[in-house]
CSV table of C-alpha atoms in Angstrom, one decimal:
chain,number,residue,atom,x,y,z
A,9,UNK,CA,-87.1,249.7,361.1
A,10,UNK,CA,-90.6,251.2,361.2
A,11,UNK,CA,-90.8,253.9,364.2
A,12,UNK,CA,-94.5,255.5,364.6
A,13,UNK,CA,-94.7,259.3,364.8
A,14,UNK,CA,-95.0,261.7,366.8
A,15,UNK,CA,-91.6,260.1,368.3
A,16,UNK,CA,-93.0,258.6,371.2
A,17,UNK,CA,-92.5,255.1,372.9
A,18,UNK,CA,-94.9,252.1,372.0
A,19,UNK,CA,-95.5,249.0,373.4
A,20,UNK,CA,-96.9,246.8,370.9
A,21,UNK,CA,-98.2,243.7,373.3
A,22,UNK,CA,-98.0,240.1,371.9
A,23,UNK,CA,-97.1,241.8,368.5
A,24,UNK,CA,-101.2,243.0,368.3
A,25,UNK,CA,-100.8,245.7,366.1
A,26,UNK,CA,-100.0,250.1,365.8
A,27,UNK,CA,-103.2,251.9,366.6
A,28,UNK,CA,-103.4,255.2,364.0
A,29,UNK,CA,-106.4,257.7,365.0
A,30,UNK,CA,-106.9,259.0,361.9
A,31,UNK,CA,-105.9,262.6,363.0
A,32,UNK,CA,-102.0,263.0,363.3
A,33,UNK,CA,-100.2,259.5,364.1
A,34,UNK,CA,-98.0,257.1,360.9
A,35,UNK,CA,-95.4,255.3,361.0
A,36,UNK,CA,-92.1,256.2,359.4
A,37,UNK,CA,-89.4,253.5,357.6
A,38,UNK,CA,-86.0,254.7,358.0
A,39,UNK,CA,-84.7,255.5,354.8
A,40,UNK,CA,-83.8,252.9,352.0
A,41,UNK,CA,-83.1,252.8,348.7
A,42,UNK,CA,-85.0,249.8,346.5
A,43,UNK,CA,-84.9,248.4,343.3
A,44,UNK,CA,-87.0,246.6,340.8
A,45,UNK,CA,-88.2,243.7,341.3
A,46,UNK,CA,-90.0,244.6,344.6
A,47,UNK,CA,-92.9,243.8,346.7
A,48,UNK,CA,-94.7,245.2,349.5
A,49,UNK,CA,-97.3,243.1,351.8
A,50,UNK,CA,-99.3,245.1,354.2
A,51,UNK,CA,-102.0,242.9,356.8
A,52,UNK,CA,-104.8,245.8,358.6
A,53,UNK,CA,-107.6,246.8,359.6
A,54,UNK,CA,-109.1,249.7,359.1
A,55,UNK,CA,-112.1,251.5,360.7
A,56,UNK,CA,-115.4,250.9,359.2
A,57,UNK,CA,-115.6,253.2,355.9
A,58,UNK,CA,-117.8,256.2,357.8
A,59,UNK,CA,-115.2,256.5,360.3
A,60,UNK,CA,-112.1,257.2,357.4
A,61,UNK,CA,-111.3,260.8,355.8
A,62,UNK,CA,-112.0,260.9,352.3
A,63,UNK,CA,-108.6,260.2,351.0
A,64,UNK,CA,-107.3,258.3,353.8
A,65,UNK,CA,-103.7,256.8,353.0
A,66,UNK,CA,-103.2,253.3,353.3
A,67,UNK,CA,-99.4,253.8,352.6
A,68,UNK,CA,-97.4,256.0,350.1
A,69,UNK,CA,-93.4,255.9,349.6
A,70,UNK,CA,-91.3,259.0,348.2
A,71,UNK,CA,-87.7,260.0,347.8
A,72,UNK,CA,-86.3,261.5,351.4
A,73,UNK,CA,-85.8,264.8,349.0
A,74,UNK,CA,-89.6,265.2,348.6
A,75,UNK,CA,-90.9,268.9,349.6
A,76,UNK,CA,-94.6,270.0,349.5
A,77,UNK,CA,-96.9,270.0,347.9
A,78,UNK,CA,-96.9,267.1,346.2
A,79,UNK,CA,-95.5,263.8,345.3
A,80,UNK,CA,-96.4,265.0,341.5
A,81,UNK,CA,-93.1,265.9,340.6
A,82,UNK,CA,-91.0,263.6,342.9
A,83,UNK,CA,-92.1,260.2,341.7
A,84,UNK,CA,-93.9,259.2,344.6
A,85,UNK,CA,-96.8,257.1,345.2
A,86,UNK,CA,-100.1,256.0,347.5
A,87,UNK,CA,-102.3,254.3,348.1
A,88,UNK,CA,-105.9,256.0,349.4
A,89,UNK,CA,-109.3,255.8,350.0
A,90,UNK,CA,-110.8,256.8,346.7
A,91,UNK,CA,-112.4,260.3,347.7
A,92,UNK,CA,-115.0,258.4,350.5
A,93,UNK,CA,-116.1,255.4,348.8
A,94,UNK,CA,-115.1,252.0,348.9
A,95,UNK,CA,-112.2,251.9,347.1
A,96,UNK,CA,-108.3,252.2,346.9
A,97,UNK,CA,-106.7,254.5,344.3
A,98,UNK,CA,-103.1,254.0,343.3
A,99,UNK,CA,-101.8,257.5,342.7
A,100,UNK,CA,-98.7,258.5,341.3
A,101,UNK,CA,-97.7,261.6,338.7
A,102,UNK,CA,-100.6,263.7,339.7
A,103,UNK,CA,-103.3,261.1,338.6
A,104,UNK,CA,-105.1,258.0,339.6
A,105,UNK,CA,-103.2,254.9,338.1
A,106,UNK,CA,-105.3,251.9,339.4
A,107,UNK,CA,-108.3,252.0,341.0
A,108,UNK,CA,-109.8,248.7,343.1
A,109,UNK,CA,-113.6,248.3,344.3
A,110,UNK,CA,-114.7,246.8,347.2
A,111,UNK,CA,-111.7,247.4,349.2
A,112,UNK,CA,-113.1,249.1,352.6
A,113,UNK,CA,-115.9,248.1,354.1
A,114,UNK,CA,-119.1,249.0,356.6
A,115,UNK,CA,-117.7,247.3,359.1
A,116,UNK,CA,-113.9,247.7,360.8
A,117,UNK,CA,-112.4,244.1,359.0
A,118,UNK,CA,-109.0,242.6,358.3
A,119,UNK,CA,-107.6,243.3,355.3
A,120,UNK,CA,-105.1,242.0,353.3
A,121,UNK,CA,-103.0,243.7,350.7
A,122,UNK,CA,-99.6,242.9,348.5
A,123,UNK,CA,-98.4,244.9,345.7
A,124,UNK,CA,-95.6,243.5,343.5
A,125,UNK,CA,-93.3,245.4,341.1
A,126,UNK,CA,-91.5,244.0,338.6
A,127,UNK,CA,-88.2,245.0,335.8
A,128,UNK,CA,-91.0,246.0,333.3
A,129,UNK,CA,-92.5,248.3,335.3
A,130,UNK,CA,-95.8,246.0,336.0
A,131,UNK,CA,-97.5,246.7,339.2
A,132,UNK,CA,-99.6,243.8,340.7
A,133,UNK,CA,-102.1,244.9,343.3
A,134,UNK,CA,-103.6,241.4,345.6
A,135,UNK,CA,-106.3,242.5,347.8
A,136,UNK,CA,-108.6,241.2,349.9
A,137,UNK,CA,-112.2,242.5,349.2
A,138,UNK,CA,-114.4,242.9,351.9
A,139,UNK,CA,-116.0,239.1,351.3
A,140,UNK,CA,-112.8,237.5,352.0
A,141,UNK,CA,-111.9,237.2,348.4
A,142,UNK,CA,-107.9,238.0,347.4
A,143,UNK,CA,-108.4,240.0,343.9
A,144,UNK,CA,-105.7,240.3,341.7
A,145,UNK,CA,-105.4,244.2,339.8
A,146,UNK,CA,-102.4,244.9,337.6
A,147,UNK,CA,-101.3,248.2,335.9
A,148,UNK,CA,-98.3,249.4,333.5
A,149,UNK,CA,-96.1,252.2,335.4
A,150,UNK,CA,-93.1,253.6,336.4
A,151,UNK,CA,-92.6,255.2,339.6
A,152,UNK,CA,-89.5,254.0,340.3
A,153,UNK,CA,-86.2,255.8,340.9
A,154,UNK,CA,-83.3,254.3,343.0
A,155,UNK,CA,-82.9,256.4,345.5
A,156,UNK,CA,-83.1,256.6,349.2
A,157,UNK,CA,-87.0,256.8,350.2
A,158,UNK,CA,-89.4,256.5,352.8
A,159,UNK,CA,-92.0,254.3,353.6
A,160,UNK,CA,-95.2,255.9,355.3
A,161,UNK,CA,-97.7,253.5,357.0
A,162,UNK,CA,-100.9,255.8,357.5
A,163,UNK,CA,-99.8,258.9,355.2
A,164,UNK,CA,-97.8,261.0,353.3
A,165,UNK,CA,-95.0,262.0,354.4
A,166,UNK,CA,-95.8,266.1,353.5
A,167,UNK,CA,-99.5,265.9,354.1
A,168,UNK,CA,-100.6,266.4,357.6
A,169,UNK,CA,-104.4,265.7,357.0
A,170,UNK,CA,-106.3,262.5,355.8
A,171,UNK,CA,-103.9,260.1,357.6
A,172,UNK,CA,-105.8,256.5,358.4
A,173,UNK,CA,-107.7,254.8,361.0
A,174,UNK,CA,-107.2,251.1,362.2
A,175,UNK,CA,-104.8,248.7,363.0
A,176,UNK,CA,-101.4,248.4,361.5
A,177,UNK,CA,-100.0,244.5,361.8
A,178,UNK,CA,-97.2,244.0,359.8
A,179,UNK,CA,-96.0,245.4,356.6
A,180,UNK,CA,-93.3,243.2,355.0
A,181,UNK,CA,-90.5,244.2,352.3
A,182,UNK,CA,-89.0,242.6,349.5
A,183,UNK,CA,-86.0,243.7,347.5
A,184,UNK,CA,-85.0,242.4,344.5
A,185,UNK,CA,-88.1,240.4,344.2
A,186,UNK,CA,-91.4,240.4,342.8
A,187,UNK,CA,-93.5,237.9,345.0
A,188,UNK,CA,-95.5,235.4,342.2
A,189,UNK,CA,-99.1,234.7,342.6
A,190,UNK,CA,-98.8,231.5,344.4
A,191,UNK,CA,-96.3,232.5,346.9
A,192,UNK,CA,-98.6,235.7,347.8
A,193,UNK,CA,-101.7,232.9,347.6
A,194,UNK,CA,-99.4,230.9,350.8
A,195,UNK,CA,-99.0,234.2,352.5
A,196,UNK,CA,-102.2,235.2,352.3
A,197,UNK,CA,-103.4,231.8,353.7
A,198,UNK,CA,-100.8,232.2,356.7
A,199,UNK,CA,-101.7,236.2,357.1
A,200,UNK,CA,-102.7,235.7,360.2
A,201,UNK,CA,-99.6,235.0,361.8
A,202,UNK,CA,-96.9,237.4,362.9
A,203,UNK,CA,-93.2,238.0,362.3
A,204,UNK,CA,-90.4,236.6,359.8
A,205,UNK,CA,-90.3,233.3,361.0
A,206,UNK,CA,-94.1,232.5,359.8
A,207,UNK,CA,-93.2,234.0,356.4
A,208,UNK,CA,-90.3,231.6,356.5
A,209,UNK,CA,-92.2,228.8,357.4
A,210,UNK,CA,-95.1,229.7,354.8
A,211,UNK,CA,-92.9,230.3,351.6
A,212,UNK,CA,-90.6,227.3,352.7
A,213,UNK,CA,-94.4,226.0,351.9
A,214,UNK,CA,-94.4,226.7,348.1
């Protein structure tokens, strides 16, 4: 269960979407505790690039124990807008582990993204850049601990600044499985529609 934050009631109509303004809404998983293989598939739509903060998190995940400042020393990750340009940053440890180009764009666009981990600690990043294209990005790392974490949708869960702006559709989880290239190929192809039963239906597909 996702629940947006500040705790407040919201009516998502005809499953449209989570509105975050950039200044001080995210939404929240309940804690859970995830293992390798694992995947991750976010569908968005953020503001045009002039309208994010410079390090605007796409989505970043933690242990529950984390404490500020940083994820550095808690084995947490994020995604962000690489310091106000067009691209997203993996961070983790302190340092950028992956960086991917022509991620955001001029114009507020939907945007596709799936990152897979697998047992050998080998992150696949799937992206849709901002001509429609799904680009595949890969990296060696481990960030992994099992242990209860969150899932923030927007931010971190300790930083109370550079939080994104756009539309939250869906993000979908995967435990115990690292989503192959061709079954992320059929979701990407059926990204437009909403809710379990269209993933059902797509990976039924494969």
């Amino acid at each position: 269960n996702f629940n947006q934050i500040p705790n407040t009631a919201i009516n998502i109509a005809d499953n449209t979407g989570v509105v975050l303004d950039g200044v001080n809404k995210y939404i929240i998983s309940d804690s859970i505790t995830y293992t390798k293989p694992y995947s991750i598939e976010i569908y968005f739509k953020p503001e045009a690039h002039s309208n994010l903060s410079g390090w605007a998190r796409l989505f970043a995940s933690a242990p529950i124990s984390t404490s500020s400042p940083s994820y550095s020393a808690n084995n947490g990750y994020s995604f962000v807008q690489e310091n106000a340009t067009y691209s997203l940053a993996l961070y983790s440890g302190g340092a950028n582990r992956l960086t991917i180009d022509d991620f955001f764009s001029t114009t507020s666009q939907d945007t596709y993204f799936v990152m897979t981990v697998d047992e050998s600690n080998i992150v696949t990043v799937y992206t849709e850049n901002t001509s429609g294209e799904l680009v595949t990005s890969t990296v060696t790392y481990d960030f992994h601990d099992n242990v209860q974490r969150y899932i923030t949708l927007g931010k971190e869960q300790n930083i109370t600044t550079q939080t994104m702006n756009g539309t939250y559709y869906y993000c979908r989880f995967w435990n115990d499985k690292a989503l192959s290239a061709s079954e992320v190929d059929t979701l990407y192809t059926h990204r437009a529609q909403i809710g379990w039963d269209a993933v059902v239906a797509a990976m039924s597909a494969t």
